[in-house]
Coordinates of C-alpha atoms and ligand atoms in Angstrom, one line a residue:
M19 CA -5.9 24.4 -3.5
R20 CA -4.7 22.0 -6.4
T21 CA -7.4 19.4 -6.7
T22 CA -6.2 15.6 -7.4
A23 CA -8.0 13.0 -9.3
V24 CA -9.4 11.3 -6.2
D25 CA -10.7 14.8 -4.5
R26 CA -12.1 16.0 -7.7
P27 CA -16.4 16.1 -7.6
G28 CA -17.7 12.9 -8.9
A29 CA -14.8 10.8 -7.6
P30 CA -15.6 7.9 -5.7
P31 CA -16.0 8.5 -2.0
R32 CA -12.9 7.6 0.0
T33 CA -14.0 4.2 1.4
T34 CA -13.1 1.2 4.0
M35 CA -10.8 -1.1 3.4
D36 CA -12.5 -3.4 4.9
M37 CA -13.6 -5.6 1.9
G38 CA -16.1 -7.5 3.3
A39 CA -17.7 -4.6 4.9
L40 CA -17.2 -3.0 1.2
F41 CA -18.8 -5.7 -0.5
S42 CA -22.0 -5.7 1.7
Q43 CA -22.5 -1.8 1.0
R44 CA -22.5 -2.1 -2.5
E45 CA -23.4 -5.4 -3.4
A46 CA -27.0 -4.4 -4.4
D47 CA -25.9 -2.1 -7.0
R48 CA -23.5 -5.1 -8.9
Y49 CA -25.9 -5.2 -11.9
T50 CA -26.1 -1.6 -12.0
M51 CA -22.5 -0.8 -11.9
H52 CA -21.8 -3.8 -14.3
S53 CA -24.4 -2.5 -16.7
R54 CA -22.7 1.3 -16.4
H55 CA -19.0 0.2 -16.2
L56 CA -18.5 -3.4 -17.4
N57 CA -19.8 -6.2 -19.8
E58 CA -23.6 -4.6 -20.3
Q59 CA -24.4 -8.2 -22.4
M60 CA -23.4 -10.2 -19.4
V61 CA -25.9 -8.6 -17.1
R62 CA -28.3 -8.6 -19.8
V63 CA -27.9 -12.6 -20.2
L64 CA -28.0 -13.1 -15.9
K65 CA -31.4 -11.1 -16.2
T66 CA -33.1 -13.1 -19.2
I67 CA -32.5 -16.3 -17.2
G68 CA -33.1 -15.3 -13.9
Y69 CA -29.2 -16.1 -12.1
D70 CA -29.4 -12.3 -11.2
V71 CA -29.8 -13.8 -7.2
N72 CA -26.9 -11.5 -5.6
F73 CA -24.8 -14.1 -4.5
C74 CA -23.4 -13.1 -1.2
R75 CA -21.0 -15.9 0.1
G76 CA -19.3 -19.0 -0.9
Q77 CA -18.4 -21.8 1.2
G78 CA -16.8 -25.4 0.2
P79 CA -19.0 -26.5 -3.0
Y80 CA -21.8 -24.0 -2.4
L81 CA -22.8 -20.4 -3.2
Y82 CA -25.4 -18.4 -1.0
D83 CA -27.7 -16.0 -2.1
R84 CA -29.0 -12.6 -0.2
Q85 CA -31.9 -14.5 0.9
G86 CA -29.2 -17.5 2.5
A87 CA -30.5 -19.8 -0.1
R88 CA -27.8 -22.5 -0.7
Y89 CA -26.8 -23.4 -4.2
L90 CA -24.4 -26.3 -5.3
D91 CA -21.8 -25.1 -7.6
L92 CA -21.3 -27.6 -10.6
L93 CA -19.7 -24.9 -12.7
S94 CA -17.0 -24.0 -10.3
G95 CA -15.5 -21.1 -11.6
F96 CA -14.9 -23.0 -14.8
G97 CA -12.9 -25.4 -12.6
V98 CA -10.5 -23.3 -10.4
F99 CA -12.6 -24.4 -7.2
A100 CA -11.5 -27.7 -7.2
L101 CA -10.9 -27.5 -3.2
G102 CA -13.8 -25.9 -2.7
R103 CA -14.7 -21.7 -2.1
N104 CA -12.5 -20.4 0.7
H105 CA -10.7 -23.8 1.9
P106 CA -9.3 -22.5 5.2
T107 CA -5.9 -24.2 4.3
I108 CA -5.5 -22.0 1.6
Q109 CA -6.7 -18.8 3.1
A110 CA -4.0 -20.1 6.0
A111 CA -1.0 -20.1 3.5
L112 CA -2.2 -16.9 1.6
R113 CA -2.4 -14.9 5.1
S114 CA 0.9 -16.4 6.2
V115 CA 2.6 -14.9 3.1
L116 CA 1.0 -11.3 3.8
D117 CA 2.1 -11.7 7.3
S118 CA 5.4 -12.6 6.7
E119 CA 7.2 -9.6 4.8
L120 CA 8.5 -11.8 2.3
P121 CA 10.8 -10.2 -0.5
N122 CA 8.3 -10.8 -3.0
L123 CA 9.0 -10.0 -7.0
V124 CA 12.4 -8.7 -6.2
Q125 CA 13.3 -9.4 -10.4
M126 CA 16.8 -9.3 -9.3
D127 CA 16.6 -12.5 -7.4
V128 CA 15.2 -16.0 -7.7
S129 CA 11.9 -17.2 -5.8
T130 CA 12.0 -19.5 -2.8
L131 CA 8.4 -20.3 -3.3
A132 CA 8.7 -21.0 -7.1
G133 CA 11.7 -23.1 -6.4
I134 CA 9.5 -25.3 -3.9
L135 CA 6.4 -25.0 -5.8
A136 CA 8.1 -26.3 -9.0
E137 CA 10.1 -29.1 -7.3
R138 CA 6.8 -30.5 -5.8
L139 CA 4.8 -30.1 -9.3
L140 CA 7.8 -32.1 -11.2
V141 CA 7.8 -34.9 -8.5
L142 CA 4.0 -35.6 -9.5
A143 CA 5.6 -35.6 -13.7
P144 CA 8.9 -37.0 -13.0
Y145 CA 9.6 -37.6 -16.9
L146 CA 9.5 -33.3 -16.8
D147 CA 12.3 -31.2 -15.6
K148 CA 11.8 -27.9 -15.5
V149 CA 9.1 -25.2 -14.9
C150 CA 7.8 -22.0 -16.2
F151 CA 5.2 -20.0 -14.3
T152 CA 2.2 -18.1 -15.7
N153 CA -0.5 -15.8 -14.4
S154 CA -3.0 -17.7 -16.2
G155 CA -4.0 -20.5 -18.6
A156 CA -3.7 -18.8 -21.8
E157 CA -0.7 -17.4 -20.6
A158 CA 0.6 -21.1 -20.3
V159 CA -0.7 -22.0 -23.7
E160 CA 1.4 -18.3 -25.1
A161 CA 4.5 -20.1 -23.6
A162 CA 4.2 -23.4 -25.0
I163 CA 3.5 -22.2 -28.2
K164 CA 6.6 -20.0 -28.1
F165 CA 9.0 -22.6 -26.5
A166 CA 8.1 -25.0 -29.1
R167 CA 8.9 -22.8 -32.1
A168 CA 12.2 -22.3 -30.2
A169 CA 13.0 -25.8 -29.6
T170 CA 12.3 -27.5 -33.4
G171 CA 12.9 -24.1 -35.2
R172 CA 9.5 -24.7 -37.0
P173 CA 6.7 -22.6 -37.3
G174 CA 3.4 -25.2 -37.1
I175 CA 1.0 -25.5 -34.3
V176 CA -1.5 -28.6 -34.5
S177 CA -4.7 -28.5 -32.5
C178 CA -7.7 -30.0 -32.7
E179 CA -11.7 -29.4 -33.4
H180 CA -13.5 -28.6 -30.8
A181 CA -10.6 -27.6 -28.8
F182 CA -10.7 -24.7 -26.0
H183 CA -6.9 -23.2 -25.3
G184 CA -7.8 -19.8 -24.1
L185 CA -8.5 -16.4 -25.8
S186 CA -5.4 -14.7 -26.2
Y187 CA -3.8 -14.4 -29.3
G188 CA -1.8 -17.4 -29.4
A189 CA -4.1 -19.8 -27.4
L190 CA -7.0 -18.2 -29.4
S191 CA -5.1 -19.3 -32.8
I192 CA -5.5 -22.9 -31.9
T193 CA -9.2 -22.9 -30.5
D194 CA -11.9 -24.3 -32.5
D195 CA -14.7 -21.9 -32.3
A196 CA -16.1 -19.4 -34.6
I197 CA -17.8 -17.3 -32.3
F198 CA -14.6 -16.7 -29.9
R199 CA -12.6 -16.4 -33.1
G200 CA -15.0 -14.3 -35.4
R201 CA -14.0 -10.5 -35.4
F202 CA -10.5 -10.9 -34.1
E203 CA -9.0 -12.5 -37.1
P204 CA -6.1 -12.7 -38.7
L205 CA -4.7 -14.9 -35.9
L206 CA -1.7 -16.9 -35.9
P207 CA -0.7 -17.9 -39.0
D208 CA 0.7 -21.8 -39.6
C209 CA -1.8 -23.1 -37.2
V210 CA -3.7 -26.3 -38.5
R211 CA -6.4 -27.6 -37.0
I212 CA -7.6 -31.8 -37.3
P213 CA -10.3 -33.8 -36.0
F214 CA -10.0 -35.2 -32.5
N215 CA -9.3 -39.0 -32.0
D216 CA -8.3 -39.3 -35.8
L217 CA -4.5 -40.8 -36.0
G218 CA -4.8 -40.5 -39.8
A219 CA -5.1 -37.2 -40.0
L220 CA -2.3 -36.0 -37.3
E221 CA 0.2 -38.1 -39.2
K222 CA -0.8 -36.3 -42.5
A223 CA -0.8 -33.1 -40.6
L224 CA 3.1 -33.8 -39.4
H225 CA 4.3 -35.6 -42.6
E226 CA 6.2 -32.1 -43.6
R227 CA 7.9 -32.1 -40.2
N228 CA 7.2 -28.1 -40.2
I229 CA 5.2 -28.4 -37.1
A230 CA 6.8 -27.7 -33.8
A231 CA 3.9 -29.0 -31.6
F232 CA 0.7 -30.5 -31.2
V233 CA -1.5 -29.4 -28.5
V234 CA -4.0 -31.4 -27.1
E235 CA -6.5 -31.6 -24.1
P236 CA -6.5 -35.2 -23.1
I237 CA -10.7 -34.9 -22.6
Q238 CA -11.9 -32.0 -24.5
G239 CA -13.9 -29.4 -22.4
K240 CA -16.2 -28.2 -25.0
G241 CA -18.2 -31.3 -25.1
V242 CA -16.4 -33.3 -22.8
N243 CA -15.0 -35.4 -25.3
L244 CA -12.9 -38.6 -24.2
P245 CA -10.1 -39.9 -26.3
A246 CA -10.3 -43.3 -28.1
A247 CA -8.2 -46.0 -25.8
D248 CA -4.9 -45.6 -28.1
Y249 CA -5.4 -42.1 -29.0
L250 CA -3.1 -40.2 -26.9
K251 CA -0.5 -43.0 -26.8
G252 CA -0.6 -43.2 -30.7
A253 CA -0.4 -39.4 -31.0
A254 CA 2.5 -39.1 -28.3
E255 CA 4.5 -41.5 -30.7
L256 CA 3.3 -40.1 -34.3
C257 CA 5.0 -36.6 -32.4
R258 CA 8.0 -38.6 -31.4
R259 CA 8.5 -39.7 -35.2
H260 CA 8.0 -36.5 -36.6
G261 CA 10.4 -34.4 -34.4
T262 CA 7.1 -32.6 -33.2
L263 CA 6.9 -31.8 -29.4
F264 CA 3.2 -33.2 -27.8
V265 CA 2.0 -31.0 -25.6
V266 CA -1.0 -32.2 -23.5
D267 CA -3.4 -29.0 -22.1
E268 CA -4.1 -30.1 -18.4
I269 CA -5.6 -26.6 -17.6
Q270 CA -8.6 -28.0 -16.9
T271 CA -8.5 -31.6 -16.5
G272 CA -5.2 -31.5 -14.0
L273 CA -5.0 -31.7 -10.4
G274 CA -7.6 -34.2 -9.8
R275 CA -10.3 -33.4 -11.5
T276 CA -10.7 -37.0 -13.5
G277 CA -9.5 -39.5 -10.4
R278 CA -5.6 -39.0 -11.3
F279 CA -3.5 -36.0 -10.5
L280 CA -2.8 -35.6 -14.2
A281 CA -5.6 -37.2 -16.8
V282 CA -2.7 -38.5 -19.0
E283 CA -2.1 -41.1 -16.1
H284 CA -5.4 -42.8 -17.6
W285 CA -3.4 -43.4 -20.8
N286 CA 0.1 -44.0 -19.7
V287 CA 1.3 -40.8 -21.7
E288 CA 4.2 -38.5 -21.1
P289 CA 4.0 -35.4 -22.9
D290 CA 6.8 -33.3 -23.5
M291 CA 5.0 -30.5 -22.2
L292 CA 2.1 -29.9 -19.7
L293 CA 0.1 -27.1 -19.1
I294 CA -1.5 -26.4 -15.7
A295 CA -3.8 -23.5 -14.4
K296 CA -7.1 -23.3 -12.9
A297 CA -7.3 -25.5 -10.0
L298 CA -3.5 -24.7 -9.0
S299 CA -4.8 -21.3 -7.6
G300 CA -6.8 -22.8 -4.7
G301 CA -9.5 -20.4 -6.3
H302 CA -7.8 -17.4 -5.3
V303 CA -4.8 -16.4 -7.0
P304 CA -4.3 -16.9 -10.9
V305 CA -1.5 -18.7 -11.5
G306 CA -0.6 -21.2 -14.6
A307 CA 2.6 -23.4 -15.1
V308 CA 4.3 -25.2 -18.2
L309 CA 5.9 -28.4 -17.2
T310 CA 8.6 -29.2 -20.0
R311 CA 11.5 -31.3 -21.0
K312 CA 14.8 -29.9 -20.3
H313 CA 16.0 -30.0 -23.8
V314 CA 13.1 -27.5 -24.8
F315 CA 13.9 -25.1 -21.9
D316 CA 17.3 -24.8 -22.5
K317 CA 16.8 -23.9 -26.5
V318 CA 14.8 -21.1 -25.0
F319 CA 17.0 -19.9 -22.1
D320 CA 20.2 -20.9 -23.7
R321 CA 22.6 -18.0 -22.4
M322 CA 22.9 -15.2 -19.7
E323 CA 21.5 -12.5 -22.4
R324 CA 18.3 -14.6 -22.9
A325 CA 17.5 -15.2 -19.1
V326 CA 14.4 -12.9 -19.3
V327 CA 13.6 -13.9 -22.6
H328 CA 10.2 -15.0 -21.9
G329 CA 8.3 -14.2 -18.2
S330 CA 6.1 -11.7 -17.0
T331 CA 6.2 -9.5 -14.2
F332 CA 3.8 -11.2 -12.1
G333 CA 4.7 -14.6 -12.5
K334 CA 6.1 -16.5 -9.7
N335 CA 4.8 -14.2 -7.4
D336 CA 4.4 -15.2 -4.0
L337 CA 0.5 -15.3 -3.5
A338 CA 0.1 -17.5 -6.3
M339 CA 3.2 -19.6 -5.8
A340 CA 1.8 -20.4 -1.9
A341 CA -1.8 -21.1 -3.7
G342 CA 0.0 -23.8 -5.8
I343 CA 2.0 -25.3 -2.8
A344 CA -1.3 -25.3 -0.2
T345 CA -3.6 -26.8 -3.2
L346 CA -1.0 -29.6 -3.4
E347 CA -0.9 -29.8 0.0
V348 CA -4.8 -30.3 0.4
L349 CA -5.4 -32.7 -2.6
T350 CA -3.1 -35.0 -0.8
S351 CA -3.9 -34.5 2.7
E352 CA -7.8 -34.4 2.0
G353 CA -7.1 -37.5 -0.9
L354 CA -9.3 -35.5 -3.3
V355 CA -7.7 -37.3 -6.2
D356 CA -9.1 -41.0 -5.3
K357 CA -12.0 -38.9 -3.9
A358 CA -13.1 -37.6 -7.2
A359 CA -12.7 -40.6 -9.2
R360 CA -15.2 -42.6 -6.8
T361 CA -17.6 -39.7 -6.7
G362 CA -17.6 -39.7 -10.1
E363 CA -18.1 -43.1 -10.7
R364 CA -21.0 -43.0 -8.7
L365 CA -22.6 -40.0 -10.7
L366 CA -21.7 -41.4 -14.0
Q367 CA -23.4 -44.5 -13.1
A368 CA -26.7 -42.7 -11.8
F369 CA -26.8 -40.9 -15.0
A370 CA -26.4 -44.0 -17.4
A371 CA -29.5 -45.2 -15.6
M372 CA -31.0 -42.3 -16.7
A373 CA -30.0 -42.5 -20.3
E374 CA -31.7 -45.9 -20.3
R375 CA -34.9 -44.2 -18.9
Y376 CA -35.0 -41.0 -21.0
E377 CA -35.1 -41.3 -24.9
L378 CA -33.6 -37.4 -24.6
V379 CA -30.5 -38.3 -22.6
H380 CA -28.5 -39.6 -25.5
D381 CA -24.9 -40.2 -23.9
V382 CA -23.5 -39.6 -20.8
R383 CA -19.5 -39.6 -20.9
G384 CA -16.6 -38.1 -18.5
K385 CA -14.0 -39.2 -15.8
G386 CA -13.7 -38.2 -12.3
L387 CA -15.7 -35.0 -12.2
M388 CA -15.9 -33.9 -15.5
I389 CA -18.9 -35.0 -16.6
G390 CA -20.7 -34.6 -19.8
I391 CA -24.6 -35.3 -20.2
E392 CA -25.1 -34.8 -24.1
F393 CA -29.0 -34.5 -25.0
G394 CA -30.4 -35.4 -28.6
H395 CA -33.0 -35.8 -30.8
P396 CA -35.9 -37.8 -29.4
Q397 CA -38.0 -40.4 -31.0
S398 CA -41.5 -40.0 -29.8
F399 CA -43.9 -37.6 -32.0
K400 CA -44.5 -35.3 -29.3
L401 CA -41.6 -34.6 -28.3
K402 CA -40.1 -34.6 -31.8
A403 CA -42.1 -31.4 -32.9
S404 CA -41.4 -29.5 -29.8
W405 CA -37.7 -30.6 -30.3
N406 CA -37.5 -29.4 -34.0
L407 CA -38.7 -26.4 -33.2
L408 CA -36.5 -25.5 -30.5
E409 CA -33.6 -26.3 -32.5
T410 CA -34.7 -24.5 -35.4
A411 CA -34.9 -21.3 -33.4
S412 CA -31.5 -21.8 -31.9
K413 CA -28.9 -25.1 -32.0
G414 CA -28.1 -25.9 -28.3
L415 CA -31.2 -23.9 -26.8
F416 CA -32.3 -27.2 -25.5
C417 CA -29.7 -27.5 -22.8
Q418 CA -30.8 -24.0 -21.3
L419 CA -34.3 -26.0 -20.7
I420 CA -32.2 -28.4 -18.2
T421 CA -29.6 -25.7 -16.5
I422 CA -32.2 -23.1 -15.8
P423 CA -34.9 -25.1 -13.8
L424 CA -31.7 -27.0 -12.3
F425 CA -30.9 -23.3 -10.9
K426 CA -34.5 -22.0 -10.2
E427 CA -36.1 -24.9 -8.8
H428 CA -33.1 -27.2 -7.4
K429 CA -30.6 -24.6 -6.7
I430 CA -28.0 -26.1 -8.6
L431 CA -25.7 -24.0 -10.9
T432 CA -24.3 -25.6 -14.0
Q433 CA -23.3 -24.9 -17.8
V434 CA -23.7 -25.8 -21.3
A435 CA -20.5 -27.5 -22.9
G436 CA -19.9 -25.2 -25.3
H437 CA -21.5 -23.2 -28.3
A438 CA -24.7 -24.9 -29.6
S439 CA -24.1 -27.8 -27.6
H440 CA -26.3 -30.3 -26.7
T441 CA -24.0 -31.5 -23.5
V442 CA -24.8 -30.2 -20.2
K443 CA -21.3 -30.3 -18.3
L444 CA -20.7 -31.1 -14.4
L445 CA -17.1 -29.6 -13.1
P446 CA -18.1 -29.3 -9.3
S447 CA -15.4 -29.2 -6.8
L448 CA -13.7 -32.5 -5.9
T449 CA -15.1 -32.1 -2.0
I450 CA -18.9 -32.8 -2.9
S451 CA -20.2 -35.2 -0.3
D452 CA -22.7 -38.5 -0.7
A453 CA -25.4 -36.0 0.2
D454 CA -24.3 -33.3 -2.7
C455 CA -24.3 -36.2 -5.2
D456 CA -28.0 -37.2 -4.1
W457 CA -28.6 -33.5 -4.7
I458 CA -27.4 -33.6 -8.0
I459 CA -29.1 -37.2 -8.8
N460 CA -32.5 -36.1 -7.9
S461 CA -32.4 -32.8 -9.3
F462 CA -31.4 -34.0 -12.8
D463 CA -33.8 -36.9 -12.7
A464 CA -36.9 -34.4 -12.2
V465 CA -35.7 -31.8 -14.0
I466 CA -35.0 -34.6 -17.0
A467 CA -38.3 -36.2 -16.4
D468 CA -39.9 -32.7 -16.6
S469 CA -38.5 -32.6 -20.0
H470 CA -40.2 -35.1 -21.3
R471 CA -44.0 -33.7 -20.7
V472 CA -45.1 -32.2 -23.5
P473 CA -47.0 -29.8 -22.8
G474 CA -45.2 -28.9 -19.8
P475 CA -43.3 -25.8 -18.0
I476 CA -40.2 -26.8 -19.5
W477 CA -41.1 -26.2 -23.1
S478 CA -43.2 -23.2 -22.0
L479 CA -39.6 -21.9 -20.8
G480 CA -38.2 -22.7 -24.2
K481 CA -41.1 -20.4 -26.0
S482 CA -40.3 -17.5 -23.9
L483 CA -36.7 -18.0 -24.5
M484 CA -37.4 -18.4 -28.1
A485 CA -39.0 -15.3 -28.1
Q486 CA -36.5 -13.4 -26.3
S487 CA -33.9 -15.0 -28.8
M488 CA -31.8 -16.2 -26.1
R489 CA -28.6 -17.9 -27.5
P490 CA -26.9 -21.0 -25.3
L491 CA -24.5 -19.4 -22.9
P492 CA -20.7 -19.8 -23.8
K493 CA -18.3 -22.2 -21.9
Ligands
PLP515 C1 -8.1 -27.0 -21.4 C2 -8.2 -25.3 -21.2 N1 -7.1 -24.3 -21.9 C3 -7.3 -23.4 -21.5 C4 -8.0 -22.3 -20.8 C5 -7.8 -21.0 -20.8 O1 -7.3 -20.9 -19.4 P1 -7.5 -19.4 -19.2 O2 -8.9 -18.9 -19.1 O3 -6.8 -19.1 -17.4 O4 -6.8 -18.6 -19.8 C6 -8.9 -22.8 -20.4 C7 -9.6 -22.1 -19.8 O5 -11.0 -22.6 -19.9 C8 -9.2 -24.4 -20.6 O6 -10.4 -25.1 -19.9

């Protein structure tokens, strides 16, 4: 008898299709499986910093480990869980797709759910006319680069220093981080980087009229860098004057994150293209979108033989569209955009008070529930020596001395806002409660207070990380 690949000795055993049961059977092996078959370095990182706690459940803004301990997640899957994990409305919408036997991905038809989601998104950005759906944020960036070149007939793309737009080739070409770019070069030609918040540099870059698009995050995710009051308006105006498309990457800031549906609403600007992704997924089904002006779209899809000139097999799939439709519904029905504004204000005030009290806290900034706490060089003699030692060993390592005790002692999962960054970033779900805010404020206060004690457990942790030559975690 012939054996097939699945019958062969060593092939995985036949298995249950109950994924919850399968997870329970094998979750204890996750680190071993990953070391063996996936990214071994990620497992090393988790074990080194003690994050290998075997999360077993996620609900709302919380994660639970195998012992049932509850963690408050301020990372929210890099921003996808704006509604929290496993929101019942998203789950119900997705189940209804599976139960309805919809004619998904016919390809030689058009998707009804995509039509509905596009219609609803465009109501929220009424100055734009067309939508192109993608499977990720980076794919939305790729589409924007292609559309801008097609619409203008120009090659150049301008982006900002410290920008992050994704890791596929086009997106990486306009991302500013040597660690991400190194070993993958050469990247796309004709990409120019200028300082963020510098209209003079933008004007100079646009001067020769060979730039298709200026792509910018309204608040930079790496570092939580805010634009000056007149920056985005000024940039839009410069782009208009030079025939360059003004493209705003709201993949992280969009869908309520900053206390407005779109962050650009804080500064009253209307981009030519808007990129969204992350939260639109409801945390369940990857999805992204480019919202654009009609004249741009028409330059790409200008005749029948070009009807499929850009797209992707899984783009507009029913599960992704349902996740997007349900996400917009929950944002509205639960008033999450206003809630993010209110909760964020409370947290910002509490952190600003800490900045007054603690010399290591240099700045607190953000909007809504995208908040950065920047640490910096201390004044007092006893702290200076320890800080300098740590910084010399590895720039930005100090932030790990905040995030690791937050995780281990206070059950708060948070992140450093970029490579070699001194900024700890909060990106919680928009649903966090007043009690969660107390949890955040009290925990940060306790850990930051500890970091001002030399000698003390925090600086001992620093020594041990230096010994293991830990580098700060990316993203
Ligand atoms: C501003 C911004 N743009 C683009 C991306 C890339 O999105 P994705 O990871 O879905 O490809 C990210 C992801 O972190 C982002 O924050």
